[in-house]
Coordinates of C-alpha atoms in Angstrom, one line a residue:
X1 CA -12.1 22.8 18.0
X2 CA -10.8 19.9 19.6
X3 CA -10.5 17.7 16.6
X4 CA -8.8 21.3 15.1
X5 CA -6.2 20.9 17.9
X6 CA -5.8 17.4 17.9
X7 CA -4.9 17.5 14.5
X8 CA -2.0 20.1 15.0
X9 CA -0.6 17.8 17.4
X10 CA -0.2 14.9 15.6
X11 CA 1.4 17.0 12.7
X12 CA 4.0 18.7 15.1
X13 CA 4.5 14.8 16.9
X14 CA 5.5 13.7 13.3
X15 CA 7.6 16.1 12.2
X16 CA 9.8 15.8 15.3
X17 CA 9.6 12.4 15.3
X18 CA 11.0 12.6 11.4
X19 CA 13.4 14.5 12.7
X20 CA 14.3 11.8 15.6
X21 CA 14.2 9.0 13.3
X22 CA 17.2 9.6 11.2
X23 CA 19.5 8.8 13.9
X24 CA 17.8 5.7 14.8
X25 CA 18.8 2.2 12.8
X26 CA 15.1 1.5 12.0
X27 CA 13.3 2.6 9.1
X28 CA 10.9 5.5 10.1
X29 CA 7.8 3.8 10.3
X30 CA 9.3 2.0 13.7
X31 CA 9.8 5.5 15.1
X32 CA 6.1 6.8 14.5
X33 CA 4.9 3.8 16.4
X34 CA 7.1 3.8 19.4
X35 CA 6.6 7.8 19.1
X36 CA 2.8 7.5 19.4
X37 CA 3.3 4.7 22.3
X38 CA 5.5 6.8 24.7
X39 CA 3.1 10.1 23.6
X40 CA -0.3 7.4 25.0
X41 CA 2.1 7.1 27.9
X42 CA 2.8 10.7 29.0
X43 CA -0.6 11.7 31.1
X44 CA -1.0 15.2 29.9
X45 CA -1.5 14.1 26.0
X46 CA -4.5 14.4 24.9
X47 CA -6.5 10.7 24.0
X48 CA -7.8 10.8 20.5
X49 CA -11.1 9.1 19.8
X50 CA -10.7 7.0 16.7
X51 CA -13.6 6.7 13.9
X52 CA -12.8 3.4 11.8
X53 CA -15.1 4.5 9.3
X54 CA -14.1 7.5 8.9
X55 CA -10.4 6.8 9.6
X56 CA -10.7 4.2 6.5
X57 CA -12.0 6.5 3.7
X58 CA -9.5 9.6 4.9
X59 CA -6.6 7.4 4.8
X60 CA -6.8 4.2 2.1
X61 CA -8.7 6.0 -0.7
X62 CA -5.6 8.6 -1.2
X63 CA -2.8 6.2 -0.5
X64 CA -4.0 3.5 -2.7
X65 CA -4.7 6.7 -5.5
X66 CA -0.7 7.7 -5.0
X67 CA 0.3 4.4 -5.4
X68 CA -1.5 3.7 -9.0
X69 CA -0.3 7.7 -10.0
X70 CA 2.8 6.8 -9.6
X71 CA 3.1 3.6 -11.0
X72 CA 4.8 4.1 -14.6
X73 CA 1.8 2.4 -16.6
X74 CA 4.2 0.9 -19.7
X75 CA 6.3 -0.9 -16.8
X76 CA 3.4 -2.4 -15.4
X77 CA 1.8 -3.3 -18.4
X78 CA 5.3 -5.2 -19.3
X79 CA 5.7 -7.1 -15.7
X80 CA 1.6 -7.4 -15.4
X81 CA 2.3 -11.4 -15.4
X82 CA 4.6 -11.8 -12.3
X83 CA 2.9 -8.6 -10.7
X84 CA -0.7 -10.3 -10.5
X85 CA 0.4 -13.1 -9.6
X86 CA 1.9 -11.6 -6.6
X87 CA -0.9 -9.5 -5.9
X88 CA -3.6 -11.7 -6.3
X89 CA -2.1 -15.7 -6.3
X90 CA -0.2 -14.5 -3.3
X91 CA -2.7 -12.4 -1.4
X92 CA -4.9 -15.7 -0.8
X93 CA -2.5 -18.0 -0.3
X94 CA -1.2 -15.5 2.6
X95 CA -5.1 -15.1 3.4
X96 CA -5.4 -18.8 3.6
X97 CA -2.3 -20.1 5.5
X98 CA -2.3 -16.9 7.8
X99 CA -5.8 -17.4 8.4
X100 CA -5.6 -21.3 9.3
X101 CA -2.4 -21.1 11.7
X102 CA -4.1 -17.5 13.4
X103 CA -7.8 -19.9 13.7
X104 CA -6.1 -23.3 15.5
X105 CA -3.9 -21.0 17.3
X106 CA -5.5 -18.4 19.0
X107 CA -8.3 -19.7 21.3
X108 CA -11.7 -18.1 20.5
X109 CA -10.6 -16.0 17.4
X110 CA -13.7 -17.1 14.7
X111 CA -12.6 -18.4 11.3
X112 CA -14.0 -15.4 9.3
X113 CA -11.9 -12.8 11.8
X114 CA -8.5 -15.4 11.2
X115 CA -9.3 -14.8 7.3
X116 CA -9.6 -11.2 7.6
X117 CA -5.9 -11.0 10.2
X118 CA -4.6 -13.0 6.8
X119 CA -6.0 -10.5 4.3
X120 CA -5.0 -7.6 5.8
X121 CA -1.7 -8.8 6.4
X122 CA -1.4 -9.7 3.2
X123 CA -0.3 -6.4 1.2
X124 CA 3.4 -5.2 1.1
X125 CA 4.3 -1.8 1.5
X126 CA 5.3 -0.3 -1.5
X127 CA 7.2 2.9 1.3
X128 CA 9.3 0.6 2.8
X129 CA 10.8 -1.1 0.0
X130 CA 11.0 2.2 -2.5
X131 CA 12.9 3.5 0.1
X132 CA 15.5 0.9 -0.3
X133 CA 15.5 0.1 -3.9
X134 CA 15.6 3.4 -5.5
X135 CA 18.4 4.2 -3.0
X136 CA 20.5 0.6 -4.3
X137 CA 19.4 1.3 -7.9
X138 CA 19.1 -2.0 -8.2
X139 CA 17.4 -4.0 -11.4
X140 CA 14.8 -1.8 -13.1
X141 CA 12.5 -5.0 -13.9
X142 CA 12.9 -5.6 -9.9
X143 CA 11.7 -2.4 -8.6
X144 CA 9.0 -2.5 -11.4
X145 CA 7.4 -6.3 -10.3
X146 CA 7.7 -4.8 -6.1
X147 CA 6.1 -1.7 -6.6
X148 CA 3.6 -3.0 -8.8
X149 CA 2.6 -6.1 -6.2
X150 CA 2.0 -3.5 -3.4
X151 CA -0.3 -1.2 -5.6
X152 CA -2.5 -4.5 -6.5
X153 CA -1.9 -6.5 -3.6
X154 CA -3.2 -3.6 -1.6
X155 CA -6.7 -4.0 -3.5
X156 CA -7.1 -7.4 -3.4
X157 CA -5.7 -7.7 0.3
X158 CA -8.5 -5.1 1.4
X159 CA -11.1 -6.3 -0.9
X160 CA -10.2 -9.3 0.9
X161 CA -10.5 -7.9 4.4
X162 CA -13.9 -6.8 3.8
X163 CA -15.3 -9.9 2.8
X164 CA -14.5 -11.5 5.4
X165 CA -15.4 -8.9 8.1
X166 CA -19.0 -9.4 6.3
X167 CA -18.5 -12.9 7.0
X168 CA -18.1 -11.9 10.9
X169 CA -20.8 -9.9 10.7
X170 CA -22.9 -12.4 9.3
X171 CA -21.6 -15.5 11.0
X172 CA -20.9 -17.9 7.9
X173 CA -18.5 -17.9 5.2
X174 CA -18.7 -19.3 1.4
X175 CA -15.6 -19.4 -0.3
X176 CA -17.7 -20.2 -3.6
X177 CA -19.9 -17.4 -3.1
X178 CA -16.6 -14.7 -1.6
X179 CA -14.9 -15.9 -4.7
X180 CA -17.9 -15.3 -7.2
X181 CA -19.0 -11.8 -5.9
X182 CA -14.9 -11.3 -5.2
X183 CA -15.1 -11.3 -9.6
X184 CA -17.7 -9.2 -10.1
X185 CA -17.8 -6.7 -7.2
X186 CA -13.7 -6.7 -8.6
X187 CA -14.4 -5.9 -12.4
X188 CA -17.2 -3.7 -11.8
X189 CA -15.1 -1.8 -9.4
X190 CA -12.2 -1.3 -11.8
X191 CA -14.4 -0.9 -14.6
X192 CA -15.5 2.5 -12.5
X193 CA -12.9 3.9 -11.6
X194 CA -12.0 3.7 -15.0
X195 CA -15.2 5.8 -15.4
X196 CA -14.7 8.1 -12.4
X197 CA -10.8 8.9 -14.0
X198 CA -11.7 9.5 -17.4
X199 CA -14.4 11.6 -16.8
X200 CA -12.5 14.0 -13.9
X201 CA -9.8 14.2 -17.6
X202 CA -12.2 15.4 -19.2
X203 CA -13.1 18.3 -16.6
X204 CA -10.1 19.3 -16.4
X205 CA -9.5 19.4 -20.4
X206 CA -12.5 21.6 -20.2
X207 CA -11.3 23.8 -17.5
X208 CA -8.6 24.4 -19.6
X209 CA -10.1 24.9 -23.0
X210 CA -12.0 27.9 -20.7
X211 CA -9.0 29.9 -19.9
X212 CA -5.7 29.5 -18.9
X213 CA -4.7 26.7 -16.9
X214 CA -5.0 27.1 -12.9
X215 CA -2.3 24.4 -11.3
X216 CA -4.0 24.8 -7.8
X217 CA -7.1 24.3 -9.4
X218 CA -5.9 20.6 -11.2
X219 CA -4.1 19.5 -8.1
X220 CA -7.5 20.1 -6.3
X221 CA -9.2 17.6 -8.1
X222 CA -6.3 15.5 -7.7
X223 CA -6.5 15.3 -4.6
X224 CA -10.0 14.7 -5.1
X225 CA -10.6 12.3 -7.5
X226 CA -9.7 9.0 -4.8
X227 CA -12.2 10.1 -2.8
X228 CA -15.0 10.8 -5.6
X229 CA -13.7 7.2 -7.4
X230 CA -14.6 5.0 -4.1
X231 CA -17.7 6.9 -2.8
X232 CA -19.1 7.1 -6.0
X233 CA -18.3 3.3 -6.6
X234 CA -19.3 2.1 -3.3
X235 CA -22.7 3.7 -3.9
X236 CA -23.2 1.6 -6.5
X237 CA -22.0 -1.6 -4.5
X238 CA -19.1 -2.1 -6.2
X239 CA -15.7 -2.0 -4.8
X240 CA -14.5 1.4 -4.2
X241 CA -11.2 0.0 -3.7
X242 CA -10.5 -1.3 -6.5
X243 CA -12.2 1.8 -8.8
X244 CA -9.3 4.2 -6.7
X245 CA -6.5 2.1 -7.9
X246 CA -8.0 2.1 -11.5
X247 CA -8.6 5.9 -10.8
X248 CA -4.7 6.2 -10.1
X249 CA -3.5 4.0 -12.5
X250 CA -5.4 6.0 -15.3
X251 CA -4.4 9.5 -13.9
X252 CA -0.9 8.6 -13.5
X253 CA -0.8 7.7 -17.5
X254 CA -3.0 10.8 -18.2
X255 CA -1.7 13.7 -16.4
X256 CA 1.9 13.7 -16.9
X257 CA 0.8 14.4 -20.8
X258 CA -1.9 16.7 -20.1
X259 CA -0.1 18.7 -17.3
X260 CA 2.5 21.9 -17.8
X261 CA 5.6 21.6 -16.3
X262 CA 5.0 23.9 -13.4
X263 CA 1.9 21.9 -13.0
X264 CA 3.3 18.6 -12.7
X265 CA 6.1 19.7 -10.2
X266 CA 3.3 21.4 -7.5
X267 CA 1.7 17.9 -7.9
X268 CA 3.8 15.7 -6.6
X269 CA 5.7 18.1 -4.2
X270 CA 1.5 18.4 -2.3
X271 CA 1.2 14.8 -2.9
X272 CA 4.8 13.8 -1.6
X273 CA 3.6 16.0 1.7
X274 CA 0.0 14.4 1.8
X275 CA 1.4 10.7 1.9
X276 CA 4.6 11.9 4.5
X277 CA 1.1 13.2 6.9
X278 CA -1.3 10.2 6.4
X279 CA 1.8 7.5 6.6
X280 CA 2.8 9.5 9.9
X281 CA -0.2 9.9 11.4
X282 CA -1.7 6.5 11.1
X283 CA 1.8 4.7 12.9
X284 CA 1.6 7.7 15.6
X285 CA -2.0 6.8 16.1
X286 CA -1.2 2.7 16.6
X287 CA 0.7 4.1 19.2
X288 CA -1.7 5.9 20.6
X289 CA -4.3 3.2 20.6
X290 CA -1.6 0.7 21.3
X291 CA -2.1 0.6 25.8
X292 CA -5.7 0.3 25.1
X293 CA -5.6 -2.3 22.6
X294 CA -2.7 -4.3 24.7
X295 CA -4.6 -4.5 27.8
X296 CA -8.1 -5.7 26.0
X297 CA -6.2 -8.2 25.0
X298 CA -4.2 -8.8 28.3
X299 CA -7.3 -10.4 30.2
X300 CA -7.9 -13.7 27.5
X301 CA -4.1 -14.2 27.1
X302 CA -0.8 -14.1 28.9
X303 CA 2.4 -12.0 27.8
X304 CA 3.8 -15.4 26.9
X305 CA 1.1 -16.5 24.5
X306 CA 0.8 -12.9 22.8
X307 CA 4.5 -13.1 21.6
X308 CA 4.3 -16.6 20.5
X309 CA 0.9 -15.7 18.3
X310 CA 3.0 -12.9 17.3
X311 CA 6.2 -14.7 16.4
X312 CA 3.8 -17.4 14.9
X313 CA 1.7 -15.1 12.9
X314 CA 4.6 -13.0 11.6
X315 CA 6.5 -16.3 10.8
X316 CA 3.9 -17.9 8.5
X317 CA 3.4 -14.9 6.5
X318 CA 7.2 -14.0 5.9
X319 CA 7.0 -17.9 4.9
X320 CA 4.0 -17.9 2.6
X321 CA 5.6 -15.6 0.4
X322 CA 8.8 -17.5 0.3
X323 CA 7.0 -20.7 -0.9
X324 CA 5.1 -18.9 -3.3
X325 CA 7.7 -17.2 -5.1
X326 CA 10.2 -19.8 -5.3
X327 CA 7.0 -22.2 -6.6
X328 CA 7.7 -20.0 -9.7
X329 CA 11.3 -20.7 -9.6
X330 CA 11.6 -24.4 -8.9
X331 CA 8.2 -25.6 -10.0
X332 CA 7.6 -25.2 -13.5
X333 CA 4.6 -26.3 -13.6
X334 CA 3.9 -23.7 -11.0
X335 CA 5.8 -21.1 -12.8
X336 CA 4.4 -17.3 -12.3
X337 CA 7.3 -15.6 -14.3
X338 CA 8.5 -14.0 -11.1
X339 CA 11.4 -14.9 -12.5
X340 CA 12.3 -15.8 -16.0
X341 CA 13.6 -19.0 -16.7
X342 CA 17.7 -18.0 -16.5
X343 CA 17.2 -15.2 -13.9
X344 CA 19.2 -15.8 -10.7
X345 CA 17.9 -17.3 -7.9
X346 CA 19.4 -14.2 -6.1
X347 CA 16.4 -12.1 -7.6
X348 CA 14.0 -14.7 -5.8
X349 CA 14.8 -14.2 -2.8
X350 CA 15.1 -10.0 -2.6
X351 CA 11.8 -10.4 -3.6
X352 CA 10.7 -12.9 -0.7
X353 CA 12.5 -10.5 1.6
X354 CA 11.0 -7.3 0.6
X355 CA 7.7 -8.3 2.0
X356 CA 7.5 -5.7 4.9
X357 CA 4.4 -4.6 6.1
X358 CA 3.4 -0.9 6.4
X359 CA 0.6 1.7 6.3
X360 CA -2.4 -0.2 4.5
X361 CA -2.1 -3.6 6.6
X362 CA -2.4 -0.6 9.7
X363 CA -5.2 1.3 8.1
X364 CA -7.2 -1.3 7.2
X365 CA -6.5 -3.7 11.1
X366 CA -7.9 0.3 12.7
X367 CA -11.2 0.4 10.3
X368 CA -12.2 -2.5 11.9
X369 CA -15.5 -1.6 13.1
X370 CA -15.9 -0.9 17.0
X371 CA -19.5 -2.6 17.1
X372 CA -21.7 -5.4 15.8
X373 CA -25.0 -3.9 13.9
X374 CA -26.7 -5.1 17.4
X375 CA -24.7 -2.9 19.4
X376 CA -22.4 -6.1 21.0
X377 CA -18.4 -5.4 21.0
X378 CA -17.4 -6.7 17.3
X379 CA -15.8 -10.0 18.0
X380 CA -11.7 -10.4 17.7
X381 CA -10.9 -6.9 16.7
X382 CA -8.4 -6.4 19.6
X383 CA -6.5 -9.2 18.4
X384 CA -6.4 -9.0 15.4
X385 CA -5.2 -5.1 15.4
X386 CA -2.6 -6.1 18.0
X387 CA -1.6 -9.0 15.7
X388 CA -1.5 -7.1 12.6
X389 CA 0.6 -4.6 14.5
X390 CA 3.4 -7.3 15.4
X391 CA 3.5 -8.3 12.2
X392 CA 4.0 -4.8 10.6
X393 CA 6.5 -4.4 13.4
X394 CA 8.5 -8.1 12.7
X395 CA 8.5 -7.3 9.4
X396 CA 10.0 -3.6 9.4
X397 CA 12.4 -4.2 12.3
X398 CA 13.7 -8.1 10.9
X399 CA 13.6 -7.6 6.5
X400 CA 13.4 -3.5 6.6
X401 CA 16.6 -3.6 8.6
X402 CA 18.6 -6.6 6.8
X403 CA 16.8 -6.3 2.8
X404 CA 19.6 -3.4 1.8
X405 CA 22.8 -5.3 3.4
X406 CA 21.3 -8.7 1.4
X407 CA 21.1 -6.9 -1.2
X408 CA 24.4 -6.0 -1.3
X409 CA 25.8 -9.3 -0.3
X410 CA 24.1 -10.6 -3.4
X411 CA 26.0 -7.7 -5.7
X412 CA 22.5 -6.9 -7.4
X413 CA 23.0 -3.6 -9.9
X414 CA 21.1 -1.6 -11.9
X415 CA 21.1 -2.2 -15.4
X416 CA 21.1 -0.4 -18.6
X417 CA 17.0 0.4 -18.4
X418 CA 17.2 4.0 -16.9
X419 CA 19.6 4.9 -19.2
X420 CA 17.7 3.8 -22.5
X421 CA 14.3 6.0 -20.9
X422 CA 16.9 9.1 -20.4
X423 CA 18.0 8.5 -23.9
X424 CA 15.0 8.1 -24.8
X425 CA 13.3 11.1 -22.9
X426 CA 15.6 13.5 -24.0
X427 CA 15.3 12.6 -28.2
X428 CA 11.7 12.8 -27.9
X429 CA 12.7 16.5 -26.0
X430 CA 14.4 17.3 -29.0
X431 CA 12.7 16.0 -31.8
X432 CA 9.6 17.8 -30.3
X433 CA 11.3 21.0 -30.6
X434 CA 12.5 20.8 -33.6
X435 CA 9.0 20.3 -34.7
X436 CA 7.6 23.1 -33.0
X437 CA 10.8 25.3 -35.0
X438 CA 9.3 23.9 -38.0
X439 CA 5.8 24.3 -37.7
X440 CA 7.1 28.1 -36.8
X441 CA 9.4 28.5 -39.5
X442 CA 6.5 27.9 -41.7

């Protein structure tokens, strides 16, 4: 019952605070976390126990599902050069340079737990900056390459994570060896969720060659198919991570074909409301954990040295991405067609400024296990969930709040590529009805 309650709570504290949050010059995110701070404050509000295993597969498996569903597969397929390069290139040489400055900087933090602060730092949030481009309708290619980066980066970023939290666990680190079982655990993951997709299509084809088509009963095992892709993947010790965002990247090419009208319209109003509670709930709950976490960390370091690791931290990864997407500009020889050849520069940097942090880099700092398989406090996990934290919040409160004024100053516009796919959508429309008058006629 108390979990029941609890619950309820949460959803009632996000809703007003989604209510609060417009009038406040922060993007929203912001106002979940200070929301779920001043609520860990107030004496009479109930403290929430939090699970990080549990808290990992309820919240990753269906945000990393929405993310591939609602990635427009021809797009990706056309910007799949810059987009992996961002996602992957990127993602380790954030790991890397995060990792190193977070290891000679903070006394005591091991090597392996300064890797895992840099991989899950490492994904962008693909809320944050949707929220700004589709508003500016700004380059179609642009919004493509961003949204794409945080679907993979997300992946690799938490495939990342793991690998080195089993390096924690373990005590030593390979690089050869993360890198080698990085490739297969990674293709053997995506080859499954592949597997998991395509055969939850072929259910539901069945269900509907059975009788009339249920929506309620296909949105069901929408909303189910994240969690059956990564359990059923990570049973066979492959990376469920990876299989949910080939899971989503398969459904979201599948079901807009296969699915009525009526259909696809429930779908994405439940799913719009299931990412609005898990990327609500899991900022409020920072908050919540955030006096705890702030006073573990307290004792080893002063207030001083907590903001410079912040500032430091935060710094290095807003600068990482910098250097690695102008490498592609500048640097032939380095060129990762974030850019093409003639593009302007201006297009660089909107995309090394839309590097905020959000709800994945969170989830995946709070999964952090609690304790060591010997039953011993897991080493670094304070610090590195309060570090993660400052960096989410550098990031939303310094690029959220400046990335749509530079955008303006830099005049980018939308061009011509939304109105060829209306032009395009709507001859399809009518060539298919003219075909069905045909085939009727006759």
């Amino acid at each position: 019952m108390a979990a029941f309650e609890h619950a309820l709570i949460l959803l009632l504290l996000i809703a007003s605070l989604s209510v609060l949050g417009r009038w406040l010059p922060w993007p929203q995110l912001i106002t979940y976390l200070l929301g779920g701070i001043g609520a860990a404050l107030v004496p009479a509000f109930p403290r929430i126990a939090l699970d990080p295993g549990v808290f990992f597969l309820c919240f990753l498996p269906p945000l990393l599902f929405a993310d591939g569903w609602l990635m427009p597969l021809r797009e990706f397929a056309r910007a799949w050069r810059p987009i992996l390069t961002l996602a992957i290139g990127l993602v380790f040489f954030t790991t890397l340079t995060v990792g190193l400055v977070a290891w000679w900087l903070v006394p005591g933090l091991r090597l392996a737990m300064a890797f895992a602060l840099g991989a899950i730092v490492s994904p962008t949030d693909a809320v944050a900056v949707n929220a700004i481009t589709e508003r500016l309708r700004v380059p179609a290619r642009l919004t493509t390459i961003l949204t794409g980066e945080s679907l993979m980066n997300d992946a690799t970023g938490l495939v990342a994570f793991k690998f080195a939290l089993a390096a924690a666990v373990a005590g030593s680190f390979s690089l050869t060896q993360m890198t080698l079982q990085f490739g297969l655990l990674s293709i053997g993951g995506f080859a499954s969720g592949l597997a998991v997709g395509y055969g939850v299509g072929l259910l539901r084809d069945l269900l509907q060659r059975l009788g009339d088509t249920d929506p309620l009963a296909e949105i069901t095992l929408s909303l189910m198919t994240p969690f059956a892709a990564y359990l059923a993947t990570e049973h066979f010790g492959v990376s469920g991570i990876l299989a949910v965002v080939a899971a989503g990247l398969y459904s979201g090419w599948r079901d807009p074909v296969k699915m009525d009208v009526e259909t696809r319209q429930t779908a994405y109003a439940v799913w719009g409301l299931l990412l609005f509670w898990l990327n609500g709930i899991a900022f409020v709950l920072l908050g919540l954990q955030f006096p705890g976490v702030l006073a573990a960390v307290h004792g080893p370091y002063s207030a001083f040295q907590l903001a410079g690791f912040t500032a430091a931290v935060a710094g290095v990864a807003i600068a990482a991405r910098f250097v690695w997407v102008y490498s592609g500009v500048y640097l032939p020889f380095l060129s990762h067609g974030v850019c093409a050849p003639k593009a302007r520069r201006s297009t660089a940097l909107v995309i090394g400024w839309a590097g905020m942090r959000g709800t994945v880099t969170l989830a995946g700092a709070l999964s952090i296990p609690l304790l060591l398989p010997d039953g011993s406090p897991f080493p670094g996990r304070d610090i590195v969930i309060f570090l993660a934290g400052g960096v989410i919040a550098v990031t939303l409160l310094v690029q959220g709040t400046t990335l749509e004024r530079l955008i303006h100053r830099l005049g980018l516009r939308e061009d011509d590529t939304r109105a060829k796919e209306e032009r395009l959508a709507r001859t399809t429309a009518v060539e298919a009805g003219l075909k069905a008058l045909r085939e009727l006629k006759s």
